Each structure stands twice: as structure tokens, then as C-alpha cells.
PDB file of C-alpha atoms and ligand atoms in Angstrom:
ATOM      1  CA  MET D   1      17.606  12.107  -1.235  1.00 94.00           C
ATOM      2  CA  LYS D   2      14.428  10.226  -2.139  1.00 98.00           C
ATOM      3  CA  HIS D   3      12.362   8.709   0.677  1.00 98.00           C
ATOM      4  CA  LEU D   4       8.938   7.107   0.760  1.00 98.00           C
ATOM      5  CA  SER D   5       7.719   7.575   4.316  1.00 98.00           C
ATOM      6  CA  SER D   6       4.290   8.497   2.963  1.00 98.00           C
ATOM      7  CA  LEU D   7       2.855   9.312  -0.469  1.00 98.00           C
ATOM      8  CA  TYR D   8       3.131  12.979   0.527  1.00 98.00           C
ATOM      9  CA  ASP D   9       6.828  12.532  -0.377  1.00 98.00           C
ATOM     10  CA  LEU D  10       5.920  12.074  -4.070  1.00 98.00           C
ATOM     11  CA  THR D  11       4.715  14.351  -6.864  1.00 98.00           C
ATOM     12  CA  ALA D  12       2.461  13.231  -9.720  1.00 98.00           C
ATOM     13  CA  ALA D  13       5.564  13.220 -11.975  1.00 98.00           C
ATOM     14  CA  ASP D  14       7.399  10.931  -9.505  1.00 98.00           C
ATOM     15  CA  VAL D  15       4.475   8.494  -9.595  1.00 98.00           C
ATOM     16  CA  ALA D  16       4.509   8.501 -13.409  1.00 98.00           C
ATOM     17  CA  ASP D  17       8.289   7.841 -13.417  1.00 98.00           C
ATOM     18  CA  ILE D  18       7.961   4.957 -10.934  1.00 98.00           C
ATOM     19  CA  PHE D  19       5.115   3.423 -12.984  1.00 98.00           C
ATOM     20  CA  ALA D  20       7.149   3.720 -16.205  1.00 98.00           C
ATOM     21  CA  LEU D  21      10.113   1.933 -14.590  1.00 98.00           C
ATOM     22  CA  ALA D  22       7.853  -0.749 -13.076  1.00 98.00           C
ATOM     23  CA  SER D  23       6.253  -1.317 -16.449  1.00 98.00           C
ATOM     24  CA  GLU D  24       9.632  -1.519 -18.243  1.00 98.00           C
ATOM     25  CA  LEU D  25      11.015  -3.966 -15.679  1.00 98.00           C
ATOM     26  CA  LYS D  26       7.845  -6.066 -15.755  1.00 98.00           C
ATOM     27  CA  ALA D  27       8.066  -6.325 -19.562  1.00 98.00           C
ATOM     28  CA  LYS D  28      11.728  -7.327 -19.326  1.00 98.00           C
ATOM     29  CA  ARG D  29      10.948 -10.057 -16.839  1.00 98.00           C
ATOM     30  CA  THR D  30       8.122 -11.317 -19.074  1.00 97.00           C
ATOM     31  CA  ARG D  31      10.602 -11.512 -21.987  1.00 98.00           C
ATOM     32  CA  GLY D  32      13.117 -13.330 -19.762  1.00 98.00           C
ATOM     33  CA  GLU D  33      15.619 -10.496 -20.102  1.00 98.00           C
ATOM     34  CA  ALA D  34      17.948  -9.885 -17.147  1.00 97.00           C
ATOM     35  CA  ASP D  35      18.536  -6.403 -15.736  1.00 98.00           C
ATOM     36  CA  ALA D  36      21.203  -6.088 -13.049  1.00 98.00           C
ATOM     37  CA  ARG D  37      20.980  -2.324 -12.572  1.00 98.00           C
ATOM     38  CA  LEU D  38      21.152  -2.622  -8.757  1.00 98.00           C
ATOM     39  CA  SER D  39      24.245  -4.847  -8.779  1.00 98.00           C
ATOM     40  CA  GLY D  40      26.189  -4.476  -5.522  1.00 98.00           C
ATOM     41  CA  ARG D  41      23.307  -2.688  -3.745  1.00 98.00           C
ATOM     42  CA  LEU D  42      21.791  -3.828  -0.455  1.00 98.00           C
ATOM     43  CA  LEU D  43      18.253  -3.274   0.853  1.00 98.00           C
ATOM     44  CA  ALA D  44      17.894  -3.714   4.635  1.00 98.00           C
ATOM     45  CA  MET D  45      14.417  -4.449   5.986  1.00 98.00           C
ATOM     46  CA  ILE D  46      13.272  -4.063   9.603  1.00 98.00           C
ATOM     47  CA  PHE D  47       9.796  -5.471  10.253  1.00 98.00           C
ATOM     48  CA  GLU D  48       7.808  -5.290  13.516  1.00 98.00           C
ATOM     49  CA  LYS D  49       4.814  -7.065  11.955  1.00 98.00           C
ATOM     50  CA  PRO D  50       4.397 -10.166   9.762  1.00 98.00           C
ATOM     51  CA  SER D  51       4.536  -9.937   5.974  1.00 98.00           C
ATOM     52  CA  LEU D  52       4.316 -12.214   2.962  1.00 98.00           C
ATOM     53  CA  ARG D  53       3.923  -9.900  -0.050  1.00 98.00           C
ATOM     54  CA  THR D  54       5.948  -6.882   1.054  1.00 98.00           C
ATOM     55  CA  ARG D  55       8.926  -8.792   2.414  1.00 98.00           C
ATOM     56  CA  VAL D  56       9.215 -11.333  -0.394  1.00 98.00           C
ATOM     57  CA  SER D  57       8.475  -8.895  -3.222  1.00 98.00           C
ATOM     58  CA  PHE D  58      11.245  -6.571  -1.990  1.00 99.00           C
ATOM     59  CA  GLU D  59      13.646  -9.511  -1.598  1.00 98.00           C
ATOM     60  CA  ALA D  60      12.804 -10.794  -5.084  1.00 98.00           C
ATOM     61  CA  ALA D  61      13.072  -7.266  -6.507  1.00 98.00           C
ATOM     62  CA  MET D  62      16.614  -6.809  -5.165  1.00 98.00           C
ATOM     63  CA  THR D  63      17.696 -10.299  -6.285  1.00 98.00           C
ATOM     64  CA  GLN D  64      16.277  -9.872  -9.792  1.00 98.00           C
ATOM     65  CA  LEU D  65      17.966  -6.467 -10.173  1.00 98.00           C
ATOM     66  CA  GLY D  66      21.355  -7.917  -9.250  1.00 98.00           C
ATOM     67  CA  GLY D  67      21.403  -6.655  -5.643  1.00 98.00           C
ATOM     68  CA  ALA D  68      20.754  -8.267  -2.279  1.00 98.00           C
ATOM     69  CA  SER D  69      18.614  -7.806   0.822  1.00 98.00           C
ATOM     70  CA  THR D  70      18.837  -8.526   4.515  1.00 98.00           C
ATOM     71  CA  PHE D  71      15.862  -8.969   6.854  1.00 98.00           C
ATOM     72  CA  LEU D  72      15.771  -8.071  10.564  1.00 98.00           C
ATOM     73  CA  THR D  73      13.019  -8.070  13.143  1.00 97.00           C
ATOM     74  CA  SER D  74      12.896  -4.871  15.192  1.00 95.00           C
ATOM     75  CA  GLU D  75      14.384  -6.856  18.085  1.00 95.00           C
ATOM     76  CA  GLU D  76      17.288  -8.074  15.943  1.00 95.00           C
ATOM     77  CA  ALA D  77      17.838  -4.520  14.706  1.00 96.00           C
ATOM     78  CA  GLY D  78      18.094  -3.301  18.309  1.00 93.00           C
ATOM     79  CA  LEU D  79      14.970  -1.141  18.173  1.00 93.00           C
ATOM     80  CA  THR D  80      13.374  -2.721  21.252  1.00 94.00           C
ATOM     81  CA  GLY D  81      15.816  -1.212  23.717  1.00 93.00           C
ATOM     82  CA  ARG D  82      19.298  -2.378  22.749  1.00 96.00           C
ATOM     83  CA  GLU D  83      20.179   0.826  20.986  1.00 96.00           C
ATOM     84  CA  ALA D  84      18.823   4.273  20.182  1.00 97.00           C
ATOM     85  CA  LEU D  85      16.756   4.451  16.995  1.00 97.00           C
ATOM     86  CA  ALA D  86      18.947   7.185  15.507  1.00 97.00           C
ATOM     87  CA  ASP D  87      22.081   5.121  16.143  1.00 97.00           C
ATOM     88  CA  VAL D  88      20.592   2.115  14.339  1.00 98.00           C
ATOM     89  CA  ALA D  89      19.631   4.369  11.423  1.00 98.00           C
ATOM     90  CA  ARG D  90      23.095   5.895  11.175  1.00 98.00           C
ATOM     91  CA  VAL D  91      24.936   2.566  11.422  1.00 98.00           C
ATOM     92  CA  LEU D  92      22.665   0.734   8.983  1.00 98.00           C
ATOM     93  CA  SER D  93      22.941   3.614   6.475  1.00 98.00           C
ATOM     94  CA  GLY D  94      26.671   2.847   6.326  1.00 98.00           C
ATOM     95  CA  TYR D  95      26.003  -0.707   5.103  1.00 98.00           C
ATOM     96  CA  ALA D  96      22.758  -0.538   3.154  1.00 98.00           C
ATOM     97  CA  ASP D  97      21.724   1.521   0.111  1.00 98.00           C
ATOM     98  CA  ALA D  98      18.081   1.674   1.200  1.00 98.00           C
ATOM     99  CA  ILE D  99      16.120   0.675   4.299  1.00 98.00           C
ATOM    100  CA  ALA D 100      12.490  -0.506   4.395  1.00 98.00           C
ATOM    101  CA  LEU D 101      10.603  -0.425   7.688  1.00 98.00           C
ATOM    102  CA  ARG D 102       7.283  -2.009   8.741  1.00 98.00           C
ATOM    103  CA  THR D 103       6.169  -0.616  12.075  1.00 98.00           C
ATOM    104  CA  PHE D 104       3.177   0.204  14.215  1.00 98.00           C
ATOM    105  CA  SER D 105       4.175   3.839  14.597  1.00 98.00           C
ATOM    106  CA  GLN D 106       4.399   6.150  11.572  1.00 98.00           C
ATOM    107  CA  GLN D 107       6.460   8.527  13.701  1.00 98.00           C
ATOM    108  CA  LEU D 108       9.134   5.866  14.184  1.00 98.00           C
ATOM    109  CA  ILE D 109       9.591   5.659  10.399  1.00 98.00           C
ATOM    110  CA  GLU D 110       9.844   9.441  10.153  1.00 98.00           C
ATOM    111  CA  GLU D 111      12.413   9.644  12.982  1.00 98.00           C
ATOM    112  CA  PHE D 112      14.401   6.825  11.398  1.00 98.00           C
ATOM    113  CA  ARG D 113      14.297   8.631   8.027  1.00 98.00           C
ATOM    114  CA  ASP D 114      15.552  11.849   9.616  1.00 98.00           C
ATOM    115  CA  ALA D 115      18.564  10.061  11.136  1.00 98.00           C
ATOM    116  CA  ALA D 116      19.373   7.868   8.109  1.00 98.00           C
ATOM    117  CA  SER D 117      21.669   8.873   5.275  1.00 98.00           C
ATOM    118  CA  CYS D 118      20.119   6.559   2.670  1.00 98.00           C
ATOM    119  CA  PRO D 119      16.577   6.324   1.268  1.00 98.00           C
ATOM    120  CA  VAL D 120      13.949   5.022   3.706  1.00 98.00           C
ATOM    121  CA  ILE D 121      10.802   3.212   2.561  1.00 99.00           C
ATOM    122  CA  ASN D 122       7.603   2.785   4.569  1.00 99.00           C
ATOM    123  CA  ALA D 123       6.718  -0.905   4.198  1.00 99.00           C
ATOM    124  CA  LEU D 124       3.469  -0.293   6.204  1.00 98.00           C
ATOM    125  CA  SER D 125       2.670   1.529   9.410  1.00 98.00           C
ATOM    126  CA  ASP D 126      -0.601   1.897  11.300  1.00 98.00           C
ATOM    127  CA  GLU D 127      -1.121   5.142   9.347  1.00 98.00           C
ATOM    128  CA  ARG D 128       0.103   4.380   5.819  1.00 98.00           C
ATOM    129  CA  HIS D 129       0.884   1.708   3.235  1.00 99.00           C
ATOM    130  CA  PRO D 130       2.345   3.675   0.307  1.00 99.00           C
ATOM    131  CA  CYS D 131       3.947   0.753  -1.588  1.00 99.00           C
ATOM    132  CA  GLN D 132       0.560  -0.981  -1.632  1.00 99.00           C
ATOM    133  CA  ALA D 133      -1.328   2.058  -2.934  1.00 99.00           C
ATOM    134  CA  LEU D 134       1.264   2.670  -5.663  1.00 99.00           C
ATOM    135  CA  THR D 135       0.939  -0.970  -6.745  1.00 99.00           C
ATOM    136  CA  ASP D 136      -2.847  -0.667  -6.745  1.00 99.00           C
ATOM    137  CA  LEU D 137      -2.930   2.340  -9.050  1.00 99.00           C
ATOM    138  CA  PHE D 138      -0.264   0.782 -11.276  1.00 99.00           C
ATOM    139  CA  THR D 139      -2.556  -2.276 -11.536  1.00 99.00           C
ATOM    140  CA  ILE D 140      -5.611  -0.133 -12.335  1.00 99.00           C
ATOM    141  CA  GLN D 141      -3.659   1.726 -15.040  1.00 98.00           C
ATOM    142  CA  GLU D 142      -2.484  -1.575 -16.519  1.00 98.00           C
ATOM    143  CA  THR D 143      -6.068  -2.909 -16.538  1.00 98.00           C
ATOM    144  CA  LEU D 144      -8.194   0.137 -17.379  1.00 98.00           C
ATOM    145  CA  GLY D 145      -5.735   2.645 -18.899  1.00 98.00           C
ATOM    146  CA  GLU D 146      -5.746   6.370 -17.990  1.00 98.00           C
ATOM    147  CA  LEU D 147      -6.295   6.855 -14.255  1.00 98.00           C
ATOM    148  CA  ALA D 148      -7.625  10.422 -14.235  1.00 98.00           C
ATOM    149  CA  GLY D 149     -11.403  10.458 -13.881  1.00 98.00           C
ATOM    150  CA  ARG D 150     -11.664   6.822 -12.762  1.00 98.00           C
ATOM    151  CA  THR D 151     -13.550   6.042  -9.567  1.00 99.00           C
ATOM    152  CA  LEU D 152     -12.223   3.796  -6.811  1.00 99.00           C
ATOM    153  CA  VAL D 153     -14.775   2.860  -4.167  1.00 99.00           C
ATOM    154  CA  PHE D 154     -13.246   1.676  -0.895  1.00 99.00           C
ATOM    155  CA  VAL D 155     -15.735  -0.315   1.180  1.00 99.00           C
ATOM    156  CA  GLY D 156     -14.708  -1.000   4.794  1.00 98.00           C
ATOM    157  CA  ASP D 157     -12.248   0.364   7.325  1.00 98.00           C
ATOM    158  CA  GLY D 158     -10.706   3.815   6.767  1.00 98.00           C
ATOM    159  CA  ASN D 159      -7.304   2.315   7.599  1.00 98.00           C
ATOM    160  CA  ASN D 160      -3.638   2.582   6.520  1.00 98.00           C
ATOM    161  CA  VAL D 161      -4.373   1.156   3.047  1.00 99.00           C
ATOM    162  CA  ALA D 162      -7.420   3.393   2.529  1.00 99.00           C
ATOM    163  CA  ARG D 163      -5.492   6.523   3.597  1.00 98.00           C
ATOM    164  CA  SER D 164      -2.649   5.781   1.200  1.00 99.00           C
ATOM    165  CA  LEU D 165      -5.165   5.113  -1.580  1.00 99.00           C
ATOM    166  CA  ALA D 166      -6.757   8.500  -0.863  1.00 99.00           C
ATOM    167  CA  ILE D 167      -3.410  10.270  -1.305  1.00 99.00           C
ATOM    168  CA  ALA D 168      -2.625   8.189  -4.401  1.00 99.00           C
ATOM    169  CA  THR D 169      -5.972   8.974  -6.045  1.00 98.00           C
ATOM    170  CA  ALA D 170      -5.446  12.690  -5.294  1.00 98.00           C
ATOM    171  CA  LEU D 171      -2.015  12.533  -6.974  1.00 98.00           C
ATOM    172  CA  THR D 172      -3.408  10.908 -10.116  1.00 98.00           C
ATOM    173  CA  GLY D 173      -6.708  12.749 -10.636  1.00 98.00           C
ATOM    174  CA  MET D 174      -8.927   9.839  -9.644  1.00 98.00           C
ATOM    175  CA  ASN D 175     -12.135   9.995  -7.615  1.00 98.00           C
ATOM    176  CA  MET D 176     -12.338   8.021  -4.410  1.00 98.00           C
ATOM    177  CA  VAL D 177     -15.530   7.181  -2.537  1.00 99.00           C
ATOM    178  CA  THR D 178     -15.254   5.614   0.904  1.00 98.00           C
ATOM    179  CA  SER D 179     -18.069   3.625   2.458  1.00 99.00           C
ATOM    180  CA  SER D 180     -17.565   2.861   6.144  1.00 98.00           C
ATOM    181  CA  PRO D 181     -19.501   2.771   9.420  1.00 98.00           C
ATOM    182  CA  ALA D 182     -19.255   6.310  10.887  1.00 97.00           C
ATOM    183  CA  ALA D 183     -16.843   5.278  13.657  1.00 98.00           C
ATOM    184  CA  TYR D 184     -14.384   3.877  11.097  1.00 98.00           C
ATOM    185  CA  ALA D 185     -14.459   6.615   8.454  1.00 98.00           C
ATOM    186  CA  PHE D 186     -11.472   8.896   7.709  1.00 98.00           C
ATOM    187  CA  GLY D 187     -10.738  11.281  10.569  1.00 97.00           C
ATOM    188  CA  LYS D 188     -11.190  15.035  10.170  1.00 98.00           C
ATOM    189  CA  ALA D 189      -7.454  15.686  10.681  1.00 98.00           C
ATOM    190  CA  PHE D 190      -6.517  13.296   7.850  1.00 98.00           C
ATOM    191  CA  LEU D 191      -9.028  14.874   5.425  1.00 98.00           C
ATOM    192  CA  LYS D 192      -7.914  18.389   6.338  1.00 98.00           C
ATOM    193  CA  GLU D 193      -4.251  17.517   5.702  1.00 98.00           C
ATOM    194  CA  LEU D 194      -5.147  15.783   2.409  1.00 98.00           C
ATOM    195  CA  LYS D 195      -7.015  18.899   1.210  1.00 98.00           C
ATOM    196  CA  ARG D 196      -4.153  21.141   2.329  1.00 98.00           C
ATOM    197  CA  ARG D 197      -1.585  19.110   0.407  1.00 98.00           C
ATOM    198  CA  HIS D 198      -3.821  18.248  -2.564  1.00 98.00           C
ATOM    199  CA  PRO D 199      -6.609  20.853  -2.853  1.00 98.00           C
ATOM    200  CA  GLN D 200      -7.875  19.079  -6.005  1.00 97.00           C
ATOM    201  CA  ALA D 201      -8.431  15.767  -4.147  1.00 98.00           C
ATOM    202  CA  LYS D 202     -11.821  14.219  -4.918  1.00 98.00           C
ATOM    203  CA  VAL D 203     -12.435  12.030  -1.874  1.00 98.00           C
ATOM    204  CA  THR D 204     -16.038  11.707  -0.766  1.00 98.00           C
ATOM    205  CA  SER D 205     -17.978   9.343   1.474  1.00 98.00           C
ATOM    206  CA  GLU D 206     -21.253   7.464   1.119  1.00 98.00           C
ATOM    207  CA  ALA D 207     -22.266   5.421   4.150  1.00 97.00           C
ATOM    208  CA  ASP D 208     -24.569   3.122   2.136  1.00 98.00           C
ATOM    209  CA  PRO D 209     -22.299   0.635   0.300  1.00 98.00           C
ATOM    210  CA  ALA D 210     -24.950  -0.185  -2.360  1.00 98.00           C
ATOM    211  CA  ARG D 211     -25.160   3.502  -3.324  1.00 98.00           C
ATOM    212  CA  ALA D 212     -21.396   3.980  -3.010  1.00 98.00           C
ATOM    213  CA  VAL D 213     -20.501   1.379  -5.659  1.00 98.00           C
ATOM    214  CA  ARG D 214     -22.945   2.579  -8.334  1.00 98.00           C
ATOM    215  CA  LYS D 215     -20.335   4.408 -10.402  1.00 98.00           C
ATOM    216  CA  ALA D 216     -17.305   2.345  -9.407  1.00 98.00           C
ATOM    217  CA  ASP D 217     -14.570   1.394 -11.847  1.00 98.00           C
ATOM    218  CA  VAL D 218     -12.987  -0.509  -8.962  1.00 99.00           C
ATOM    219  CA  VAL D 219     -14.426  -1.790  -5.688  1.00 99.00           C
ATOM    220  CA  TYR D 220     -11.683  -2.236  -3.093  1.00 99.00           C
ATOM    221  CA  THR D 221     -11.760  -3.659   0.408  1.00 99.00           C
ATOM    222  CA  ASP D 222      -9.326  -4.663   3.168  1.00 99.00           C
ATOM    223  CA  VAL D 223      -9.546  -6.545   6.464  1.00 98.00           C
ATOM    224  CA  TRP D 224     -11.835  -5.149   9.153  1.00 98.00           C
ATOM    225  CA  ALA D 225      -9.201  -5.573  11.897  1.00 98.00           C
ATOM    226  CA  SER D 226      -5.651  -4.687  10.902  1.00 98.00           C
ATOM    227  CA  MET D 227      -2.468  -6.050  12.460  1.00 98.00           C
ATOM    228  CA  GLY D 228      -2.412  -4.799  16.053  1.00 98.00           C
ATOM    229  CA  GLN D 229      -6.243  -4.550  16.278  1.00 98.00           C
ATOM    230  CA  GLU D 230      -6.882  -8.257  16.962  1.00 97.00           C
ATOM    231  CA  ALA D 231      -8.527  -7.502  20.327  1.00 98.00           C
ATOM    232  CA  GLU D 232     -11.178  -5.410  18.532  1.00 98.00           C
ATOM    233  CA  ALA D 233     -11.988  -8.118  15.968  1.00 98.00           C
ATOM    234  CA  ASP D 234     -15.367  -9.155  17.440  1.00 98.00           C
ATOM    235  CA  ARG D 235     -16.611  -5.580  17.797  1.00 98.00           C
ATOM    236  CA  ARG D 236     -15.447  -4.743  14.297  1.00 98.00           C
ATOM    237  CA  ARG D 237     -17.048  -7.880  12.811  1.00 98.00           C
ATOM    238  CA  LYS D 238     -20.423  -6.627  14.047  1.00 98.00           C
ATOM    239  CA  ALA D 239     -19.900  -3.032  12.932  1.00 98.00           C
ATOM    240  CA  PHE D 240     -18.684  -3.982   9.442  1.00 98.00           C
ATOM    241  CA  ALA D 241     -21.144  -6.807   8.674  1.00 98.00           C
ATOM    242  CA  PRO D 242     -23.252  -4.589   6.317  1.00 98.00           C
ATOM    243  CA  TYR D 243     -20.038  -3.667   4.460  1.00 98.00           C
ATOM    244  CA  GLN D 244     -19.111  -7.137   3.218  1.00 98.00           C
ATOM    245  CA  VAL D 245     -18.200  -7.163  -0.483  1.00 99.00           C
ATOM    246  CA  ASN D 246     -20.292 -10.043  -1.831  1.00 98.00           C
ATOM    247  CA  ALA D 247     -22.043 -10.866  -5.116  1.00 98.00           C
ATOM    248  CA  ALA D 248     -25.132  -8.842  -4.109  1.00 98.00           C
ATOM    249  CA  LEU D 249     -23.014  -5.715  -3.571  1.00 98.00           C
ATOM    250  CA  MET D 250     -20.999  -6.233  -6.784  1.00 98.00           C
ATOM    251  CA  ALA D 251     -24.336  -6.524  -8.640  1.00 98.00           C
ATOM    252  CA  GLN D 252     -25.011  -2.867  -7.690  1.00 98.00           C
ATOM    253  CA  ALA D 253     -21.789  -1.769  -9.463  1.00 98.00           C
ATOM    254  CA  PRO D 254     -21.388  -1.313 -13.246  1.00 98.00           C
ATOM    255  CA  ALA D 255     -20.830  -4.611 -15.112  1.00 96.00           C
ATOM    256  CA  GLY D 256     -17.184  -3.912 -16.018  1.00 96.00           C
ATOM    257  CA  CYS D 257     -16.231  -2.973 -12.462  1.00 98.00           C
ATOM    258  CA  ARG D 258     -13.118  -4.716 -11.065  1.00 98.00           C
ATOM    259  CA  PHE D 259     -12.565  -5.985  -7.530  1.00 99.00           C
ATOM    260  CA  MET D 260      -9.301  -5.379  -5.605  1.00 99.00           C
ATOM    261  CA  HIS D 261      -7.906  -6.322  -2.171  1.00 99.00           C
ATOM    262  CA  ASP D 262      -4.367  -5.804  -0.887  1.00 99.00           C
ATOM    263  CA  LEU D 263      -4.371  -9.232   0.850  1.00 98.00           C
ATOM    264  CA  PRO D 264      -4.196 -11.036   3.203  1.00 98.00           C
ATOM    265  CA  ALA D 265      -7.998 -11.451   3.053  1.00 98.00           C
ATOM    266  CA  ARG D 266     -10.290 -12.865   5.723  1.00 98.00           C
ATOM    267  CA  ARG D 267     -12.451 -14.869   3.328  1.00 98.00           C
ATOM    268  CA  GLY D 268     -16.088 -14.816   4.432  1.00 98.00           C
ATOM    269  CA  GLU D 269     -15.627 -11.569   6.393  1.00 98.00           C
ATOM    270  CA  GLU D 270     -14.862  -8.451   4.335  1.00 98.00           C
ATOM    271  CA  VAL D 271     -15.122 -10.404   1.055  1.00 99.00           C
ATOM    272  CA  THR D 272     -16.744 -13.655  -0.061  1.00 99.00           C
ATOM    273  CA  ASP D 273     -15.030 -16.390  -2.103  1.00 98.00           C
ATOM    274  CA  GLU D 274     -17.374 -15.752  -5.034  1.00 98.00           C
ATOM    275  CA  VAL D 275     -16.047 -12.195  -5.367  1.00 98.00           C
ATOM    276  CA  LEU D 276     -12.391 -12.844  -4.519  1.00 98.00           C
ATOM    277  CA  ASP D 277     -12.204 -15.772  -6.959  1.00 98.00           C
ATOM    278  CA  GLY D 278     -14.748 -14.360  -9.429  1.00 98.00           C
ATOM    279  CA  PRO D 279     -14.272 -12.913 -12.930  1.00 98.00           C
ATOM    280  CA  GLN D 280     -14.173  -9.280 -11.742  1.00 98.00           C
ATOM    281  CA  SER D 281     -11.314  -9.926  -9.297  1.00 98.00           C
ATOM    282  CA  ILE D 282      -7.807  -8.727 -10.211  1.00 99.00           C
ATOM    283  CA  VAL D 283      -6.328  -9.417  -6.767  1.00 98.00           C
ATOM    284  CA  PHE D 284      -3.650 -11.880  -7.842  1.00 98.00           C
ATOM    285  CA  GLN D 285      -2.454  -9.613 -10.665  1.00 98.00           C
ATOM    286  CA  GLN D 286      -2.421  -6.868  -8.008  1.00 98.00           C
ATOM    287  CA  ALA D 287      -0.394  -9.081  -5.623  1.00 99.00           C
ATOM    288  CA  GLU D 288       2.116  -9.996  -8.355  1.00 98.00           C
ATOM    289  CA  ASN D 289       2.492  -6.333  -9.197  1.00 99.00           C
ATOM    290  CA  ARG D 290       3.937  -5.713  -5.722  1.00 99.00           C
ATOM    291  CA  LEU D 291       7.138  -7.197  -7.209  1.00 98.00           C
ATOM    292  CA  HIS D 292       7.162  -5.046 -10.339  1.00 98.00           C
ATOM    293  CA  LEU D 293       6.305  -1.896  -8.396  1.00 99.00           C
ATOM    294  CA  ALA D 294       9.047  -2.643  -5.830  1.00 99.00           C
ATOM    295  CA  LYS D 295      11.543  -2.906  -8.702  1.00 98.00           C
ATOM    296  CA  GLY D 296      10.344   0.358 -10.236  1.00 98.00           C
ATOM    297  CA  LEU D 297      10.494   2.108  -6.871  1.00 98.00           C
ATOM    298  CA  LEU D 298      13.977   0.819  -5.990  1.00 98.00           C
ATOM    299  CA  ALA D 299      15.340   1.663  -9.448  1.00 98.00           C
ATOM    300  CA  TRP D 300      13.836   5.168  -9.189  1.00 98.00           C
ATOM    301  CA  MET D 301      15.219   5.724  -5.675  1.00 98.00           C
ATOM    302  CA  LEU D 302      18.672   4.265  -6.118  1.00 97.00           C
ATOM    303  CA  GLU D 303      19.518   5.290  -9.653  1.00 93.00           C
ATOM    304  CA  GLY D 304      18.167   8.821 -10.019  1.00 64.00           C
TER     305      GLY D 304
HETATM  306  N1   CP Q 401      -0.454  -6.491   1.153  1.00 50.41           N
HETATM  307  C1   CP Q 401       0.593  -6.641   1.990  1.00 50.41           C
HETATM  308  O1   CP Q 401       1.291  -5.709   2.375  1.00 50.41           O
HETATM  309  O2   CP Q 401       0.800  -7.939   2.371  1.00 50.41           O
HETATM  310  P1   CP Q 401       1.841  -8.426   3.479  1.00 50.41           P
HETATM  311  O3   CP Q 401       1.327  -7.954   4.804  1.00 50.41           O
HETATM  312  O4   CP Q 401       1.834  -9.931   3.355  1.00 50.41           O
HETATM  313  O5   CP Q 401       3.182  -7.834   3.174  1.00 50.41           O
HETATM  314  N1  NVA Q 402      -4.732  -2.991   6.864  1.00 50.41           N
HETATM  315  C1  NVA Q 402      -3.940  -4.206   6.891  1.00 50.41           C
HETATM  316  C2  NVA Q 402      -3.068  -4.296   5.671  1.00 50.41           C
HETATM  317  C3  NVA Q 402      -2.214  -5.523   5.602  1.00 50.41           C
HETATM  318  C4  NVA Q 402      -1.350  -5.555   4.383  1.00 50.41           C
HETATM  319  C5  NVA Q 402      -3.095  -4.222   8.156  1.00 50.41           C
HETATM  320  O1  NVA Q 402      -2.526  -3.188   8.506  1.00 50.41           O
HETATM  321  O2  NVA Q 402      -3.037  -5.274   8.792  1.00 50.41           O
END
């Protein structure tokens, strides 16, 4: 059974297959051609945190492919004490064809996956955001072509999105440079595991953002305080101030360099309006691609 609890669940060939399906389904939608290949299928979603893109893109993906979706908060699903996690997973697997979870704990998703008898998708945890990273590389491939050898420079917090991007770049032969304050860089344990799983991974760090972006094909950033870290926002704002992606930083990158952000953005913090709304930004194409990638992923998981 196919799961996506983390990008460690996928091979490079899986990623290529998902991208091919996403691309085919995107082209069909552009032509106005219907495709009901998931007719009669149900996606259940359990979210502990808010979501615009992930929730609605999965709902739209199921609807457009002829299936349906149902949305539950973790309280509604019984995960906050009404019922054992494994019982919820077993019961829900009897109704749904796939289950997407957005949680604080990565371990919760893995325990749920182990008890479920249908595919389980990580819709974001504190550790990972695999659907986002897949969408991001799909968007880069669509915009710049061949991924291998391209350089993605992530400026900011070494968070869930950055970790998933690191695994995704390792799977596709890209280079990734991270530029973060020392206290917010990737942890040693994460880098060791990445190298163990993908010895060819080319993930390096450069603390000075102006130096980091010099060879960037893409400059990427995300919020400085993720969901659940609101109490640290003031401290983080101070630590990350030199890491804002603004016009001065983009001027240090090659002229054709693109700007990406998973959104939601804190305009004026990690990125300025001039960059987010500027000619190098592909963030709204990236956001739309969450839909096409969700369709490719669901088709790959449920039809294979
Ligand atoms: N990028 C992303 O996952 O957005 P949401 O939190 O709105 O789903
Ligand atoms: N790092 C952010 C991503 C939101 C899509 C968070 O976890 O809040």
C-alpha cells in the first residue's frame, strides 16, 4: 500500500510518476476535459491546525476526479480523548479510500498509518510537509525544465517545509543551500538521516543570505514562526530580521532567479510585497499547483 507520511516513502521514480499524472490532469483541466477516475472514492481529512490551500486543494481534487471528501477536526474524529488513535484509523479505513492528516506530531501520523488499512497522507506536521515540497518541485520543473543540477536556496527557518524540500531535492538531483541563523538551521540528526537515506544529497548551508543566493535558480522562504510557535514570534522576528527576502537580497541572485513561498506569508516579515508581487515571484502558480499535485498524488495512490 502507498502512503505519504514523509518523502522518505517515495523513490525518484515515484516522484516522476506523480509529476506525470499531475501534469496530465492539469492539461486536461486547462482543456476543460473531465476525468472521473476517482468516481465513488472518498478522502477523509483530519486536521489539528488551520489550512486554506491543503484542505481546499484536496477537496477540489477529489471533486474534480469524480470522488468526494469529508473534513473532520481532530476533536470531531475522536483523537482528543474520545477514542484510541488506532481504533479511529481502523474504523475510518472501512469508510474512506485515503486519509489525510494535519497534526503537530509526526509520530501521530506514523502511528495512524500503521493502524490504517488505506493510504495515509501527511498534510503537514511539525516535522514535514511532503505535499508542499512535491508541489514546489513540480512547479520548478514546469517553469525551468529539468530539475537535476538546479539550485534551490532556502532563506529562513529550517522548518517542516525546508526539511521536506531537502528530501525532495535529494530525490531529484537538485542542490539545496539553506541560509538560517545558527539556532534555526537543520539539526544534526535530520542531516545524518538524510545522508543515510540519500547519500547523494547535496544540501549545504551558508549563514550569509547574500552569499547564499548568488547561484540560486530559486530563492524560497517561509514564515519565521510556524503554526504552534506563536509564543516565540517576537524572539524569532529579531533572530530572522537579517534573513528577510527583499529586493536588495534578490538583487544578489542571478537575474533569472525565481521566488517561491508555500504561503501563508507574513508580508513585511520574511518577504516584502515588492518580492512577493514582483516579476520573479511564481508563488500563485505554486499555490494553484497544490491542486494539480493533489490530483496526481491521489490518482497515483488510489489507482496503481
Ligand atoms: N501551504 C499550505 O500548506 O497552506 P495551508 O496551511 O493554507 O494549507
Ligand atoms: N511552516 C509553516 C507552513 C504552513 C503551510 C507552518 O508549519 O505553519
